[in-house]
Amino acid sequence: MDVRTAVRLLERIAPPERALRDDPIGLALGREDRPVRRVMFALEATPAVVEEALDRGIDLLVVHHHPLYRPTRTIRTDRADGRALARLLQADVAVYVMHTNADAADDGLNDVFAARVGLEAPDVLEVTGREALFKLAVFVPASHHEAVLQAIGDAGAGWIGNYSHCTFNTPGTGTFWAREGADPFLGKIGELTRADEIRLETIVPAGRLDAVLQAMLAVHPYEEVAYDLYPLANEGRPYGLGRIGRLRSPMTLAALAALVAERFGLEGVRIVGDPERPVTRAAVYSGSGARAIPMAAARGADVLITGDVGYHDAREAEALGLAVIDGGHHMEKWFAPHFAGRFRALLAEAEGGESGPPSRSGTPSGAGDRAGEGRSVRTDQETAAPESVAVVVAEADRDPFRFMVRSLAP
């Protein structure tokens, strides 16, 4: 596997279009054709993490925070951060950044926060966009209609509200002329074949498109599958930053603060509000979430769980009647184990023989098994399962803040 192939998999986990505008994501350091055998996930590329990456022979370092998030005119090797970047370049280690696209992804960092806190059926707190939708129409012989319908539905097509596997099916006749070199499922080479087919139509969210097409191609019997893809003007599911929902068990602010410290592995947290205040509805916002204070209050949250809340932000929360639990920015450390696990799962899927994302460099169309039409073209890199790739989580990732002494003064 090379960096280009790894990036393709990472973009399935956290689509780049989910990132906020001007957020620096993607390949920050290195080259796309660099071979990859060892991948490490970390919150950020601190000097300690870089040393660990070099010691462990890492080829690709995947981080949440860009190593050059703040614009700079210089990289000085007489400073620890500059030396770390220089060492990565010298060792040809690639660095890939998943920032707000990882925050806003399905099963992303905010969903990790919501699960650890115990939110029931959480909604998006700050909607930043809506998922694009496609209409998929595939032409299937009647003998394989049910198999294709089931496969694409199981892969995520056909969701309308709380209904799945929603399709519309129209019988018809497809024609094709198999040319020399073809291996037709129906008919013979050198003659026009008419086949009883069903036009199977369904709706597919952009985030499931690759998986749906793979599932369709895996069970469709034709050598050349004819299908159409149409972008839709319909609005898809909202996505964005933060989550809000009811706690599984109502509790006091103090009890929730203790739970947050335990579930996130924190030395301590700061709170805004009466420790004995009951809380039932909570919002979470990964990273620096002071901007979410008015949003959480407007959505009826009793408490906001986030990091980097400043003094005046706390006063705003008080004025709005919103409690706050501030666990610090390093609560985002759960980025590394979560996304490492998701990446391992995609690698296992590929190594199990399932192909990579189909190329969509055009809109395949047509009917039946016509040679040269309706093809899903794949490159060698897309069809080949990656060779064994080790995926590890950085151990040197540490919170720069420590809790030392709690004052006993009133």
Short mmCIF file of N, CA and C in Angstrom, two decimals, residues 227-356:
data_model
loop_
_atom_site.label_atom_id
_atom_site.label_comp_id
_atom_site.label_asym_id
_atom_site.label_seq_id
_atom_site.Cartn_x
_atom_site.Cartn_y
_atom_site.Cartn_z
N TYR A 227 -25.51 0.72 -15.03
CA TYR A 227 -26.21 1.46 -13.98
C TYR A 227 -26.06 2.95 -14.23
N ASP A 228 -27.00 3.72 -13.69
CA ASP A 228 -26.98 5.17 -13.80
C ASP A 228 -26.88 5.78 -12.41
N LEU A 229 -26.17 6.90 -12.31
CA LEU A 229 -26.11 7.67 -11.07
C LEU A 229 -26.55 9.09 -11.37
N TYR A 230 -27.48 9.60 -10.58
CA TYR A 230 -27.98 10.96 -10.76
C TYR A 230 -27.81 11.73 -9.45
N PRO A 231 -27.14 12.88 -9.47
CA PRO A 231 -27.13 13.72 -8.27
C PRO A 231 -28.52 14.30 -8.04
N LEU A 232 -28.95 14.36 -6.79
CA LEU A 232 -30.29 14.82 -6.45
C LEU A 232 -30.25 16.17 -5.76
N ALA A 233 -31.33 16.93 -5.92
CA ALA A 233 -31.47 18.21 -5.22
C ALA A 233 -32.09 18.02 -3.83
N ASN A 234 -32.56 16.82 -3.53
CA ASN A 234 -33.12 16.55 -2.20
C ASN A 234 -32.06 16.81 -1.13
N GLU A 235 -32.51 17.26 0.04
CA GLU A 235 -31.58 17.48 1.15
C GLU A 235 -31.37 16.18 1.92
N GLY A 236 -30.10 15.84 2.13
CA GLY A 236 -29.79 14.64 2.89
C GLY A 236 -29.72 14.94 4.38
N ARG A 237 -29.23 13.96 5.13
CA ARG A 237 -29.12 14.11 6.58
C ARG A 237 -28.16 15.24 6.93
N PRO A 238 -28.46 15.99 7.99
CA PRO A 238 -27.53 17.04 8.41
C PRO A 238 -26.29 16.43 9.06
N TYR A 239 -25.17 17.11 8.91
CA TYR A 239 -23.97 16.73 9.64
C TYR A 239 -23.36 17.99 10.21
N GLY A 240 -22.43 17.83 11.12
CA GLY A 240 -21.81 19.01 11.71
C GLY A 240 -21.09 18.70 13.00
N LEU A 241 -20.89 19.73 13.81
CA LEU A 241 -20.06 19.65 15.01
C LEU A 241 -20.93 19.56 16.26
N GLY A 242 -20.41 18.89 17.26
CA GLY A 242 -21.13 18.76 18.52
C GLY A 242 -22.30 17.80 18.43
N ARG A 243 -22.74 17.34 19.59
CA ARG A 243 -23.92 16.48 19.68
C ARG A 243 -24.72 16.91 20.91
N ILE A 244 -26.03 16.65 20.89
CA ILE A 244 -26.89 17.00 22.01
C ILE A 244 -27.94 15.92 22.18
N GLY A 245 -28.23 15.58 23.43
CA GLY A 245 -29.23 14.55 23.70
C GLY A 245 -29.45 14.39 25.19
N ARG A 246 -30.32 13.47 25.55
CA ARG A 246 -30.61 13.20 26.95
C ARG A 246 -29.61 12.21 27.51
N LEU A 247 -29.23 12.43 28.76
CA LEU A 247 -28.37 11.47 29.44
C LEU A 247 -29.16 10.20 29.74
N ARG A 248 -28.49 9.06 29.69
CA ARG A 248 -29.18 7.81 30.01
C ARG A 248 -29.73 7.83 31.43
N SER A 249 -28.97 8.47 32.33
CA SER A 249 -29.40 8.56 33.72
C SER A 249 -29.22 10.00 34.19
N PRO A 250 -30.29 10.70 34.56
CA PRO A 250 -30.15 12.05 35.12
C PRO A 250 -29.27 12.00 36.38
N MET A 251 -28.51 13.04 36.59
CA MET A 251 -27.60 13.10 37.74
C MET A 251 -27.27 14.54 38.06
N THR A 252 -26.51 14.75 39.11
CA THR A 252 -26.07 16.11 39.44
C THR A 252 -24.90 16.50 38.55
N LEU A 253 -24.64 17.80 38.50
CA LEU A 253 -23.50 18.30 37.73
C LEU A 253 -22.21 17.70 38.27
N ALA A 254 -22.09 17.59 39.60
CA ALA A 254 -20.88 17.03 40.20
C ALA A 254 -20.69 15.57 39.79
N ALA A 255 -21.78 14.81 39.78
CA ALA A 255 -21.68 13.39 39.40
C ALA A 255 -21.30 13.25 37.93
N LEU A 256 -21.86 14.12 37.08
CA LEU A 256 -21.52 14.06 35.66
C LEU A 256 -20.07 14.46 35.44
N ALA A 257 -19.59 15.46 36.20
CA ALA A 257 -18.19 15.87 36.07
C ALA A 257 -17.26 14.72 36.44
N ALA A 258 -17.60 13.98 37.49
CA ALA A 258 -16.79 12.83 37.90
C ALA A 258 -16.83 11.75 36.83
N LEU A 259 -18.00 11.54 36.23
CA LEU A 259 -18.13 10.54 35.17
C LEU A 259 -17.29 10.92 33.96
N VAL A 260 -17.31 12.21 33.59
CA VAL A 260 -16.52 12.68 32.45
C VAL A 260 -15.03 12.45 32.71
N ALA A 261 -14.58 12.81 33.92
CA ALA A 261 -13.16 12.62 34.24
C ALA A 261 -12.77 11.15 34.14
N GLU A 262 -13.66 10.27 34.61
CA GLU A 262 -13.37 8.83 34.56
C GLU A 262 -13.40 8.29 33.14
N ARG A 263 -14.47 8.61 32.40
CA ARG A 263 -14.63 8.03 31.06
C ARG A 263 -13.60 8.56 30.07
N PHE A 264 -13.11 9.78 30.27
CA PHE A 264 -12.14 10.36 29.34
C PHE A 264 -10.71 10.21 29.84
N GLY A 265 -10.52 9.64 31.03
CA GLY A 265 -9.18 9.45 31.55
C GLY A 265 -8.48 10.75 31.89
N LEU A 266 -9.18 11.64 32.60
CA LEU A 266 -8.66 12.97 32.92
C LEU A 266 -8.25 13.05 34.38
N GLU A 267 -7.21 13.86 34.67
CA GLU A 267 -6.81 14.10 36.05
C GLU A 267 -7.86 14.91 36.80
N GLY A 268 -8.55 15.76 36.08
CA GLY A 268 -9.57 16.61 36.69
C GLY A 268 -10.28 17.42 35.63
N VAL A 269 -11.36 18.08 36.03
CA VAL A 269 -12.12 18.94 35.13
C VAL A 269 -12.47 20.22 35.87
N ARG A 270 -12.82 21.24 35.11
CA ARG A 270 -13.38 22.47 35.69
C ARG A 270 -14.87 22.50 35.41
N ILE A 271 -15.64 23.08 36.32
CA ILE A 271 -17.07 23.19 36.09
C ILE A 271 -17.52 24.62 36.27
N VAL A 272 -18.58 24.96 35.58
CA VAL A 272 -19.28 26.23 35.76
C VAL A 272 -20.70 25.87 36.16
N GLY A 273 -21.14 26.34 37.33
CA GLY A 273 -22.49 26.04 37.79
C GLY A 273 -22.50 25.36 39.15
N ASP A 274 -23.66 25.24 39.73
CA ASP A 274 -23.86 24.62 41.03
C ASP A 274 -23.59 23.12 40.94
N PRO A 275 -22.64 22.59 41.71
CA PRO A 275 -22.34 21.15 41.62
C PRO A 275 -23.54 20.25 41.89
N GLU A 276 -24.50 20.73 42.68
CA GLU A 276 -25.67 19.91 43.01
C GLU A 276 -26.81 20.10 42.03
N ARG A 277 -26.60 20.89 41.01
CA ARG A 277 -27.65 21.12 40.02
C ARG A 277 -27.98 19.82 39.28
N PRO A 278 -29.25 19.47 39.12
CA PRO A 278 -29.59 18.29 38.33
C PRO A 278 -29.42 18.56 36.84
N VAL A 279 -28.91 17.58 36.11
CA VAL A 279 -28.75 17.71 34.65
C VAL A 279 -29.35 16.47 33.98
N THR A 280 -30.12 16.70 32.94
CA THR A 280 -30.73 15.60 32.19
C THR A 280 -30.42 15.67 30.70
N ARG A 281 -30.21 16.87 30.18
CA ARG A 281 -29.94 17.06 28.75
C ARG A 281 -28.57 17.69 28.60
N ALA A 282 -27.71 17.05 27.83
CA ALA A 282 -26.31 17.48 27.74
C ALA A 282 -25.89 17.66 26.29
N ALA A 283 -24.94 18.55 26.09
CA ALA A 283 -24.32 18.75 24.79
C ALA A 283 -22.83 18.48 24.93
N VAL A 284 -22.22 17.94 23.88
CA VAL A 284 -20.78 17.75 23.83
C VAL A 284 -20.25 18.46 22.58
N TYR A 285 -19.01 18.93 22.68
CA TYR A 285 -18.40 19.63 21.54
C TYR A 285 -16.90 19.40 21.65
N SER A 286 -16.35 18.62 20.73
CA SER A 286 -14.94 18.26 20.80
C SER A 286 -14.05 19.47 20.52
N GLY A 287 -12.93 19.53 21.24
CA GLY A 287 -11.98 20.61 21.03
C GLY A 287 -12.33 21.86 21.81
N SER A 288 -12.09 23.01 21.19
CA SER A 288 -12.40 24.30 21.81
C SER A 288 -13.86 24.63 21.54
N GLY A 289 -14.71 24.50 22.57
CA GLY A 289 -16.14 24.59 22.33
C GLY A 289 -16.84 25.78 22.94
N ALA A 290 -16.10 26.83 23.29
CA ALA A 290 -16.77 27.99 23.88
C ALA A 290 -17.80 28.58 22.93
N ARG A 291 -17.55 28.50 21.63
CA ARG A 291 -18.50 29.04 20.66
C ARG A 291 -19.82 28.30 20.68
N ALA A 292 -19.84 27.10 21.28
CA ALA A 292 -21.07 26.31 21.32
C ALA A 292 -21.96 26.67 22.50
N ILE A 293 -21.50 27.54 23.39
CA ILE A 293 -22.29 27.88 24.58
C ILE A 293 -23.67 28.41 24.21
N PRO A 294 -23.79 29.45 23.36
CA PRO A 294 -25.14 29.92 23.02
C PRO A 294 -25.96 28.88 22.27
N MET A 295 -25.33 28.06 21.44
CA MET A 295 -26.06 27.03 20.71
C MET A 295 -26.63 25.99 21.66
N ALA A 296 -25.81 25.55 22.61
CA ALA A 296 -26.27 24.54 23.56
C ALA A 296 -27.40 25.07 24.42
N ALA A 297 -27.27 26.32 24.85
CA ALA A 297 -28.33 26.92 25.67
C ALA A 297 -29.63 27.05 24.88
N ALA A 298 -29.51 27.47 23.62
CA ALA A 298 -30.70 27.65 22.78
C ALA A 298 -31.40 26.32 22.49
N ARG A 299 -30.64 25.21 22.50
CA ARG A 299 -31.22 23.88 22.23
C ARG A 299 -31.70 23.19 23.51
N GLY A 300 -31.68 23.91 24.62
CA GLY A 300 -32.23 23.36 25.86
C GLY A 300 -31.31 22.46 26.64
N ALA A 301 -30.01 22.54 26.41
CA ALA A 301 -29.07 21.72 27.18
C ALA A 301 -28.95 22.27 28.59
N ASP A 302 -28.79 21.37 29.56
CA ASP A 302 -28.50 21.78 30.93
C ASP A 302 -27.01 22.00 31.12
N VAL A 303 -26.19 21.29 30.33
CA VAL A 303 -24.75 21.34 30.51
C VAL A 303 -24.06 21.14 29.16
N LEU A 304 -22.92 21.81 28.99
CA LEU A 304 -22.06 21.63 27.82
C LEU A 304 -20.75 21.03 28.28
N ILE A 305 -20.32 19.96 27.62
CA ILE A 305 -19.06 19.30 27.93
C ILE A 305 -18.11 19.56 26.78
N THR A 306 -17.01 20.25 27.05
CA THR A 306 -16.09 20.67 25.99
C THR A 306 -14.74 21.01 26.60
N GLY A 307 -13.93 21.78 25.87
CA GLY A 307 -12.62 22.20 26.36
C GLY A 307 -12.33 23.65 26.05
N ASP A 308 -11.29 24.17 26.68
CA ASP A 308 -10.77 25.52 26.38
C ASP A 308 -11.77 26.64 26.63
N VAL A 309 -12.57 26.53 27.68
CA VAL A 309 -13.54 27.58 28.00
C VAL A 309 -12.83 28.69 28.78
N GLY A 310 -12.93 29.92 28.29
CA GLY A 310 -12.30 31.06 28.94
C GLY A 310 -13.18 31.70 30.00
N TYR A 311 -12.60 32.66 30.70
CA TYR A 311 -13.30 33.34 31.80
C TYR A 311 -14.59 33.99 31.32
N HIS A 312 -14.50 34.78 30.26
CA HIS A 312 -15.69 35.49 29.78
C HIS A 312 -16.70 34.52 29.16
N ASP A 313 -16.20 33.42 28.62
CA ASP A 313 -17.10 32.38 28.12
C ASP A 313 -17.92 31.80 29.28
N ALA A 314 -17.24 31.57 30.41
CA ALA A 314 -17.93 31.03 31.59
C ALA A 314 -19.00 32.00 32.08
N ARG A 315 -18.70 33.28 32.04
CA ARG A 315 -19.69 34.28 32.45
C ARG A 315 -20.90 34.26 31.51
N GLU A 316 -20.65 34.06 30.22
CA GLU A 316 -21.76 33.97 29.27
C GLU A 316 -22.62 32.76 29.59
N ALA A 317 -21.98 31.64 29.90
CA ALA A 317 -22.74 30.43 30.24
C ALA A 317 -23.59 30.66 31.48
N GLU A 318 -23.03 31.31 32.47
CA GLU A 318 -23.79 31.63 33.68
C GLU A 318 -25.02 32.46 33.35
N ALA A 319 -24.82 33.47 32.51
CA ALA A 319 -25.93 34.36 32.14
C ALA A 319 -27.03 33.61 31.40
N LEU A 320 -26.66 32.59 30.67
CA LEU A 320 -27.64 31.81 29.90
C LEU A 320 -28.21 30.64 30.69
N GLY A 321 -27.74 30.46 31.92
CA GLY A 321 -28.24 29.36 32.74
C GLY A 321 -27.71 28.00 32.32
N LEU A 322 -26.56 27.98 31.67
CA LEU A 322 -25.96 26.74 31.17
C LEU A 322 -24.77 26.34 32.02
N ALA A 323 -24.78 25.12 32.53
CA ALA A 323 -23.62 24.60 33.23
C ALA A 323 -22.57 24.15 32.20
N VAL A 324 -21.31 24.13 32.62
CA VAL A 324 -20.22 23.74 31.72
C VAL A 324 -19.28 22.78 32.46
N ILE A 325 -18.85 21.76 31.76
CA ILE A 325 -17.77 20.89 32.23
C ILE A 325 -16.64 21.01 31.22
N ASP A 326 -15.51 21.55 31.67
CA ASP A 326 -14.35 21.78 30.80
C ASP A 326 -13.28 20.75 31.15
N GLY A 327 -13.09 19.80 30.25
CA GLY A 327 -12.07 18.77 30.47
C GLY A 327 -10.77 19.05 29.75
N GLY A 328 -10.67 20.21 29.10
CA GLY A 328 -9.46 20.55 28.38
C GLY A 328 -9.47 20.05 26.94
N HIS A 329 -8.60 20.62 26.14
CA HIS A 329 -8.57 20.27 24.71
C HIS A 329 -8.10 18.83 24.50
N HIS A 330 -7.31 18.34 25.45
CA HIS A 330 -6.74 17.01 25.26
C HIS A 330 -7.76 15.89 25.46
N MET A 331 -9.01 16.24 25.75
CA MET A 331 -10.07 15.23 25.71
C MET A 331 -10.11 14.58 24.33
N GLU A 332 -9.61 15.30 23.33
CA GLU A 332 -9.64 14.78 21.96
C GLU A 332 -8.63 13.65 21.73
N LYS A 333 -7.90 13.27 22.78
CA LYS A 333 -6.93 12.17 22.62
C LYS A 333 -7.59 10.89 22.14
N TRP A 334 -8.92 10.78 22.33
CA TRP A 334 -9.62 9.57 21.90
C TRP A 334 -9.75 9.50 20.38
N PHE A 335 -9.34 10.56 19.70
CA PHE A 335 -9.26 10.51 18.24
C PHE A 335 -8.40 9.33 17.78
N ALA A 336 -7.23 9.18 18.41
CA ALA A 336 -6.25 8.20 17.92
C ALA A 336 -6.76 6.76 18.02
N PRO A 337 -7.17 6.28 19.19
CA PRO A 337 -7.62 4.87 19.22
C PRO A 337 -8.89 4.63 18.41
N HIS A 338 -9.79 5.62 18.37
CA HIS A 338 -11.04 5.41 17.64
C HIS A 338 -10.80 5.29 16.14
N PHE A 339 -10.08 6.24 15.57
CA PHE A 339 -9.88 6.21 14.12
C PHE A 339 -8.86 5.15 13.71
N ALA A 340 -7.95 4.79 14.59
CA ALA A 340 -7.06 3.66 14.30
C ALA A 340 -7.89 2.38 14.17
N GLY A 341 -8.87 2.22 15.04
CA GLY A 341 -9.74 1.05 14.96
C GLY A 341 -10.56 1.02 13.69
N ARG A 342 -11.06 2.17 13.28
CA ARG A 342 -11.85 2.22 12.05
C ARG A 342 -10.97 1.95 10.82
N PHE A 343 -9.74 2.45 10.86
CA PHE A 343 -8.82 2.22 9.74
C PHE A 343 -8.44 0.74 9.67
N ARG A 344 -8.21 0.11 10.82
CA ARG A 344 -7.92 -1.32 10.83
C ARG A 344 -9.06 -2.12 10.21
N ALA A 345 -10.29 -1.71 10.52
CA ALA A 345 -11.46 -2.42 9.99
C ALA A 345 -11.51 -2.33 8.47
N LEU A 346 -11.19 -1.16 7.91
CA LEU A 346 -11.18 -1.02 6.46
C LEU A 346 -10.08 -1.85 5.83
N LEU A 347 -8.92 -1.90 6.49
CA LEU A 347 -7.83 -2.72 5.97
C LEU A 347 -8.22 -4.20 5.99
N ALA A 348 -8.86 -4.62 7.07
CA ALA A 348 -9.28 -6.02 7.16
C ALA A 348 -10.29 -6.35 6.07
N GLU A 349 -11.17 -5.41 5.78
CA GLU A 349 -12.15 -5.60 4.71
C GLU A 349 -11.46 -5.76 3.37
N ALA A 350 -10.45 -4.91 3.13
CA ALA A 350 -9.72 -4.98 1.86
C ALA A 350 -8.90 -6.26 1.76
N GLU A 351 -8.25 -6.64 2.87
CA GLU A 351 -7.44 -7.86 2.86
C GLU A 351 -8.30 -9.11 2.74
N GLY A 352 -9.59 -8.96 3.09
CA GLY A 352 -10.49 -10.09 2.98
C GLY A 352 -10.97 -10.31 1.57
N GLY A 353 -10.51 -9.43 0.64
CA GLY A 353 -10.82 -9.65 -0.77
C GLY A 353 -11.81 -8.67 -1.34
N GLU A 354 -12.35 -7.75 -0.51
CA GLU A 354 -13.27 -6.78 -1.06
C GLU A 354 -12.47 -5.66 -1.69
N SER A 355 -12.95 -5.17 -2.80
CA SER A 355 -12.20 -4.19 -3.57
C SER A 355 -12.34 -2.81 -3.00
N GLY A 356 -11.48 -1.92 -3.48
CA GLY A 356 -11.54 -0.52 -3.08
C GLY A 356 -12.67 0.19 -3.78
#
